[in-house]
GROMACS .gro file of C-alpha atoms in nm:
model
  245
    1UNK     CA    1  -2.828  -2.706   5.024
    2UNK     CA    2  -2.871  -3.099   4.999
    3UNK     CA    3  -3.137  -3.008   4.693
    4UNK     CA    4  -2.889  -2.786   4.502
    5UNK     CA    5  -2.611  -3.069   4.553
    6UNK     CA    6  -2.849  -3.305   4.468
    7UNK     CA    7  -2.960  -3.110   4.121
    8UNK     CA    8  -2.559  -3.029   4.012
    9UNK     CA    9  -2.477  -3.420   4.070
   10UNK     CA   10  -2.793  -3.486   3.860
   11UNK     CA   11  -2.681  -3.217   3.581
   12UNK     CA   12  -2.333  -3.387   3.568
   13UNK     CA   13  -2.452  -3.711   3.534
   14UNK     CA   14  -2.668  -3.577   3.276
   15UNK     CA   15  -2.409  -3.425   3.045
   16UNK     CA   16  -2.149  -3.729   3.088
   17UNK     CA   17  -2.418  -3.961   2.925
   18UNK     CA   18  -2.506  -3.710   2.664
   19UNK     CA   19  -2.063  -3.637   2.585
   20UNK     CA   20  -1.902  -3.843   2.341
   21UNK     CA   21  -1.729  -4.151   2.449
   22UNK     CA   22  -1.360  -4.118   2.423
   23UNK     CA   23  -1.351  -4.372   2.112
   24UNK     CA   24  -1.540  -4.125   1.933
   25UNK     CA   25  -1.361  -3.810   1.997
   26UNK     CA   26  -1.090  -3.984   1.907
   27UNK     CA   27  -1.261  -4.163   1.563
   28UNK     CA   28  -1.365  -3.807   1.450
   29UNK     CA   29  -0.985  -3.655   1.467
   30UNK     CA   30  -0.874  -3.919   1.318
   31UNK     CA   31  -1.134  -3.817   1.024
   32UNK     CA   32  -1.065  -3.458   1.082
   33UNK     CA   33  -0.706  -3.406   1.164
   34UNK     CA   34  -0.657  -3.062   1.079
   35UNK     CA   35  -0.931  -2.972   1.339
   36UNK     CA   36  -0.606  -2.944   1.586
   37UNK     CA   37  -0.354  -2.854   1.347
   38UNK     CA   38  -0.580  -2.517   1.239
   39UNK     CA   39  -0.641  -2.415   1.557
   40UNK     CA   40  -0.438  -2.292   1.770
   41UNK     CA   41  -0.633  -2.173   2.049
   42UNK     CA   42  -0.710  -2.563   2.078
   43UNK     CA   43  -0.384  -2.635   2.060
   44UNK     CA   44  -0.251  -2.444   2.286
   45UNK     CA   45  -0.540  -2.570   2.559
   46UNK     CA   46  -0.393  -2.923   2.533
   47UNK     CA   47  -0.202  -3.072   2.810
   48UNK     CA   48   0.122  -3.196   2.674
   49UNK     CA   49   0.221  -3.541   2.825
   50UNK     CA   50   0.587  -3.524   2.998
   51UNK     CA   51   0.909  -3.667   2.824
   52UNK     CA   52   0.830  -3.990   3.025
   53UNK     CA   53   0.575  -4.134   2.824
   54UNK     CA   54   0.485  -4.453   2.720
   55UNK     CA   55   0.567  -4.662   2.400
   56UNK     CA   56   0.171  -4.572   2.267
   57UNK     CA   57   0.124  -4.221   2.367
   58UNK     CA   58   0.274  -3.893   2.090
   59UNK     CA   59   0.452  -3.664   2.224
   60UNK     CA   60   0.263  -3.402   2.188
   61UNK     CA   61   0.491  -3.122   2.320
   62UNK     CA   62   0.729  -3.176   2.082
   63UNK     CA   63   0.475  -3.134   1.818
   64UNK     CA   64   0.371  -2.797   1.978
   65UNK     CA   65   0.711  -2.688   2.033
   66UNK     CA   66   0.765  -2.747   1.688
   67UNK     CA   67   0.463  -2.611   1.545
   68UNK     CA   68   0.506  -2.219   1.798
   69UNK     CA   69   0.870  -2.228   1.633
   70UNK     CA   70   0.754  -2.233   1.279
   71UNK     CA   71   0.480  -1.945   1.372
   72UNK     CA   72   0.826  -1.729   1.517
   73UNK     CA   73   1.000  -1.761   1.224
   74UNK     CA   74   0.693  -1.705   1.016
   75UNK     CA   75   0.652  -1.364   1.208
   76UNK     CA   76   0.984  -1.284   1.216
   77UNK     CA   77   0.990  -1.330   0.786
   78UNK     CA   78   0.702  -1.102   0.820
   79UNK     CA   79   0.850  -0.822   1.047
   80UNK     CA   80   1.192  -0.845   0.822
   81UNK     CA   81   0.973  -0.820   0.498
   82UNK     CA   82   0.760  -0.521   0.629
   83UNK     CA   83   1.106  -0.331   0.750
   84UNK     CA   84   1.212  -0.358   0.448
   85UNK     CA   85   0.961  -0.248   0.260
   86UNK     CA   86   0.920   0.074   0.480
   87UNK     CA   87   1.293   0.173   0.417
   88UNK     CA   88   1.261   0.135   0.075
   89UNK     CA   89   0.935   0.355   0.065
   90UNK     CA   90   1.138   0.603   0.272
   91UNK     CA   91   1.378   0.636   0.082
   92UNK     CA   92   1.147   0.648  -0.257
   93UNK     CA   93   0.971   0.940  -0.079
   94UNK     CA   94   1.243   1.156  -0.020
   95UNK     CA   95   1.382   1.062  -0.409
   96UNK     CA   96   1.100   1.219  -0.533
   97UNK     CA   97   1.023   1.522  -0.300
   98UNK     CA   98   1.408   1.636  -0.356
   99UNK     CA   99   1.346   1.570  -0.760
  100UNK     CA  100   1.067   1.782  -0.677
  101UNK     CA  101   1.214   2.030  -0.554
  102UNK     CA  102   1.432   2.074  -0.837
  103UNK     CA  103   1.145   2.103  -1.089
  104UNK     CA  104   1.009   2.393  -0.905
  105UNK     CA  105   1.398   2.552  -0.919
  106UNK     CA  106   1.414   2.557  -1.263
  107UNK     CA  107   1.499   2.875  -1.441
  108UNK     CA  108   1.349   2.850  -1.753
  109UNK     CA  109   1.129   2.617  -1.926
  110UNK     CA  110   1.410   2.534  -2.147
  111UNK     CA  111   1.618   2.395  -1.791
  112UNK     CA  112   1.306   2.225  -1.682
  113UNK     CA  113   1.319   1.988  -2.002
  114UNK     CA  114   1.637   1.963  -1.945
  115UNK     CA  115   1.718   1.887  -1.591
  116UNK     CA  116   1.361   1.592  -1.677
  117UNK     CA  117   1.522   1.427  -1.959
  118UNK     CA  118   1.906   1.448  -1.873
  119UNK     CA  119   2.068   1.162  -1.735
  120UNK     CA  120   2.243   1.374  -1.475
  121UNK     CA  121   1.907   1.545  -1.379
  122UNK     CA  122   1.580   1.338  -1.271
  123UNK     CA  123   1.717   0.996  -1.358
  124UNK     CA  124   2.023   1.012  -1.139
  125UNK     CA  125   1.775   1.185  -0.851
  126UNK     CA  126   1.556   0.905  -0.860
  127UNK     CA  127   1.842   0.649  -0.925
  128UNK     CA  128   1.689   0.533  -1.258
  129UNK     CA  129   1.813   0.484  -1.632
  130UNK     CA  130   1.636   0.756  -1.817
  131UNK     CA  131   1.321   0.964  -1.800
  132UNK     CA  132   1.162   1.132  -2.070
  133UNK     CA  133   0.904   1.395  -2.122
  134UNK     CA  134   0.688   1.281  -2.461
  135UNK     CA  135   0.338   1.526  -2.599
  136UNK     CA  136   0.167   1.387  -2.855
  137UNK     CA  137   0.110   1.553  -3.204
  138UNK     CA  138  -0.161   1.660  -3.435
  139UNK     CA  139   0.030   1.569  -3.738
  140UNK     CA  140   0.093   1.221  -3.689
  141UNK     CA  141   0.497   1.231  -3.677
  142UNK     CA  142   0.700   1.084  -3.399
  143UNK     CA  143   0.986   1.199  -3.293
  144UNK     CA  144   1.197   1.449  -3.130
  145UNK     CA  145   1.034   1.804  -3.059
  146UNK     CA  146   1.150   2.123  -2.976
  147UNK     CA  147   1.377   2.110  -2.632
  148UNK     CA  148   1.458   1.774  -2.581
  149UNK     CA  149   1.074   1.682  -2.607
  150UNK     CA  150   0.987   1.357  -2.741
  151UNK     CA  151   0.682   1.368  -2.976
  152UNK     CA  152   0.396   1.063  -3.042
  153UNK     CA  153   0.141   1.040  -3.262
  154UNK     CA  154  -0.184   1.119  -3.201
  155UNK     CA  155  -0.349   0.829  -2.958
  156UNK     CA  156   0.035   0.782  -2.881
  157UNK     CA  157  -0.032   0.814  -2.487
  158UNK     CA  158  -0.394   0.598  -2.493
  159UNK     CA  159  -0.214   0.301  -2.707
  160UNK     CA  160   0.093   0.305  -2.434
  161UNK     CA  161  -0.018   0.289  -2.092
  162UNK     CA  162  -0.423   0.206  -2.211
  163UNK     CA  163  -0.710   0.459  -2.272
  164UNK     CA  164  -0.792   0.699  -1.939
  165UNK     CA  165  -0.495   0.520  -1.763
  166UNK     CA  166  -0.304   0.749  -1.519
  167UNK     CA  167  -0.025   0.491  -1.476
  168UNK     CA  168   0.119   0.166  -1.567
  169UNK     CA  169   0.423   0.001  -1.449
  170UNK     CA  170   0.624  -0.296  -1.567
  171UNK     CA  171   0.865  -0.508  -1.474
  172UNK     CA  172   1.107  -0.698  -1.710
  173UNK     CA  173   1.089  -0.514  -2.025
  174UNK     CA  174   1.303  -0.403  -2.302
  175UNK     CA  175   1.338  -0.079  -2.371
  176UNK     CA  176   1.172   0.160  -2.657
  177UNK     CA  177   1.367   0.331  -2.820
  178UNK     CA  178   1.101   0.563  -2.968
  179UNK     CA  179   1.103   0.668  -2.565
  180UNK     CA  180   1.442   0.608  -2.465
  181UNK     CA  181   1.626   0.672  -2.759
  182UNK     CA  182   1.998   0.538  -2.702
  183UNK     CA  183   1.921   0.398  -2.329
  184UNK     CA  184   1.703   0.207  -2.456
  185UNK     CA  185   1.911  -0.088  -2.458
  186UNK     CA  186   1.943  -0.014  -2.055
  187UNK     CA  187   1.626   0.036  -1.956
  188UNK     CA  188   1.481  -0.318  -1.813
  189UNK     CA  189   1.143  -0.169  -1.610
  190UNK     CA  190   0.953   0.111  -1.665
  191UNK     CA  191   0.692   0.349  -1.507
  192UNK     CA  192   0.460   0.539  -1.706
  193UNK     CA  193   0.248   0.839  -1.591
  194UNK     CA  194   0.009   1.037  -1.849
  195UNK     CA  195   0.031   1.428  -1.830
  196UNK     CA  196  -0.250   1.609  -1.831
  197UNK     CA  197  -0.103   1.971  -1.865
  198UNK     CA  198  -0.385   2.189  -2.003
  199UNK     CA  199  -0.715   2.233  -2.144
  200UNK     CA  200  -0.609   2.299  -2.483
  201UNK     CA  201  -0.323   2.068  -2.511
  202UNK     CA  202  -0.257   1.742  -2.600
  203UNK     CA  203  -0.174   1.445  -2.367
  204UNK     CA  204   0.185   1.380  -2.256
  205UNK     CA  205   0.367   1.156  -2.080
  206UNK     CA  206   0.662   1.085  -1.871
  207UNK     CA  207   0.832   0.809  -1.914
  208UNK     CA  208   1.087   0.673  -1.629
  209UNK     CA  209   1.333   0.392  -1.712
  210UNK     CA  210   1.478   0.181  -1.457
  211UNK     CA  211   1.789  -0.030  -1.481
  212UNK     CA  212   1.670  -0.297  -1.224
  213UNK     CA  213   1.443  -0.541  -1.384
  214UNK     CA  214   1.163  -0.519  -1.140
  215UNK     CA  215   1.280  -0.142  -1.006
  216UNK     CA  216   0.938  -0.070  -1.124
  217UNK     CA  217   0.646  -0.335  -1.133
  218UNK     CA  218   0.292  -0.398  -1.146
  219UNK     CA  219   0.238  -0.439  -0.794
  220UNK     CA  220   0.434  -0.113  -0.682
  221UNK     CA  221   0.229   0.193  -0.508
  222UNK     CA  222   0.145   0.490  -0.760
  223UNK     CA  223   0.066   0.773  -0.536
  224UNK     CA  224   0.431   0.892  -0.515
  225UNK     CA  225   0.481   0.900  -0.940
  226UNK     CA  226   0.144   1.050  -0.949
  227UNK     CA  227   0.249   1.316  -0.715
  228UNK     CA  228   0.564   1.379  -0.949
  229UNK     CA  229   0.392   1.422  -1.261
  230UNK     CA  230   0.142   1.695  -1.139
  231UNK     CA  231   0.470   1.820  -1.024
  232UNK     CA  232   0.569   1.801  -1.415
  233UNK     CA  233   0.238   1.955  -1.525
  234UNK     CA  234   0.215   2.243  -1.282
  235UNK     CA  235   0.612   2.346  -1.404
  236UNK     CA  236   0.531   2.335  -1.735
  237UNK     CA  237   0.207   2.528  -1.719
  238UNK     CA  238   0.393   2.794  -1.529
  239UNK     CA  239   0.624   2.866  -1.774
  240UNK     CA  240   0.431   2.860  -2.069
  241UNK     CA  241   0.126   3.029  -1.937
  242UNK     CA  242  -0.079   2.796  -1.953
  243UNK     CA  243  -0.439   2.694  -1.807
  244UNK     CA  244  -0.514   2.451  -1.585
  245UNK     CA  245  -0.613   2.120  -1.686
   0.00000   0.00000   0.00000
């Protein structure tokens, strides 16, 4: 029993001559300060001193106080910014799956193309400006097609939203008017979604407008505009009797 005693007070006099005075723990913070500010499982380890201390001596709990405040209202930004965005993605979802909906209700193709480029039809659904249905063409016109379709020329779709591109969306621009026609001038964001409806057809594309500068930007998920334009495909292949892609 004496032995073991005898070997732990040796060990502990051992590792006090090997530690670091307490000049140089405290010369290396002084070189390193952010050792304790960037860690916070130190930080929280440290003893605070009480409110009665001396001239010489930091207070230290304030500092901690003060530093675990600033981390709650960082998490609470976070929490606030993550609620948001899920109610706003919940209510994008069902936007779209009623505009869906509607698609596959139409009673002709001629009230497809029309409920997908009327202002009162998919625009108002998804709370946007205008959306527009575009195919491009072998003969190298632009324009307005047959039913309300908006025509490009050919490599229209490629020089728009980039070569094999499904999507691009952008925030803060002004209007076409070669997609848009007279809401052009209205149209401050857009999303743009290529349509690949058949084997033997050219590309298309839907264009959606939005009134909100940055209703639609960069950054923005695509799955749920993707979803809507094979939406747009699969109608429109149905009613002309068409192939698949």
């Amino acid at each position: 029993m004496s032995q073991q005693n005898d070997s732990t007070e040796a060990k502990r006099i051992e590792d006090a001559a090997t530690a670091p005075s307490a000049d140089e723990v405290k010369s290396y913070l002084r070189q390193h300060p952010e050792l304790v500010a960037n860690d916070a499982e130190l930080l929280s380890s440290l003893v605070p001193p009480s409110q009665s201390t001396g001239r010489n001596v930091l207070d230290m709990q304030h500092f901690m106080i003060g530093r675990l405040q600033n981390q709650v209202r960082m998490l609470r930004d976070i929490q606030s910014d993550l609620i948001e965005a899920s109610s706003l993605n919940s209510i994008a979802r069902e936007q779209v799956h009623a505009a869906a909906l509607r698609l596959l209700d139409a009673r002709s193709f001629e009230h497809l193309i029309e409920y997908t480029t009327s202002p009162d039809g998919l625009a108002r659904v998804l709370g946007i400006r205008a959306a527009t249905v575009c195919i491009e063409t072998a003969n190298g016109v632009s324009g307005i097609g047959i039913r309300g379709v908006r025509v490009l020329e050919p490599g229209g779709v490629d020089r728009i939203i980039g070569p094999g591109e499904r999507c691009r969306l952008a925030a803060h621009v002004r209007g076409s008017r070669g997609l848009y026609g007279h809401l052009a001038e209205d149209v401050h964001s857009e999303a743009l979604v290529r349509l690949d409806i058949s084997r033997g057809s050219p590309p298309g594309l839907l264009a959606l407008g939005g009134f909100d500068p940055e209703q639609f930007h960069p950054d923005q998920a695509v799955d749920l505009l993707e979803f809507l334009a094979n939406i747009v495909e699969r109608c429109v292949r149905q009613w002309l009797d068409l192939p698949p892609a």
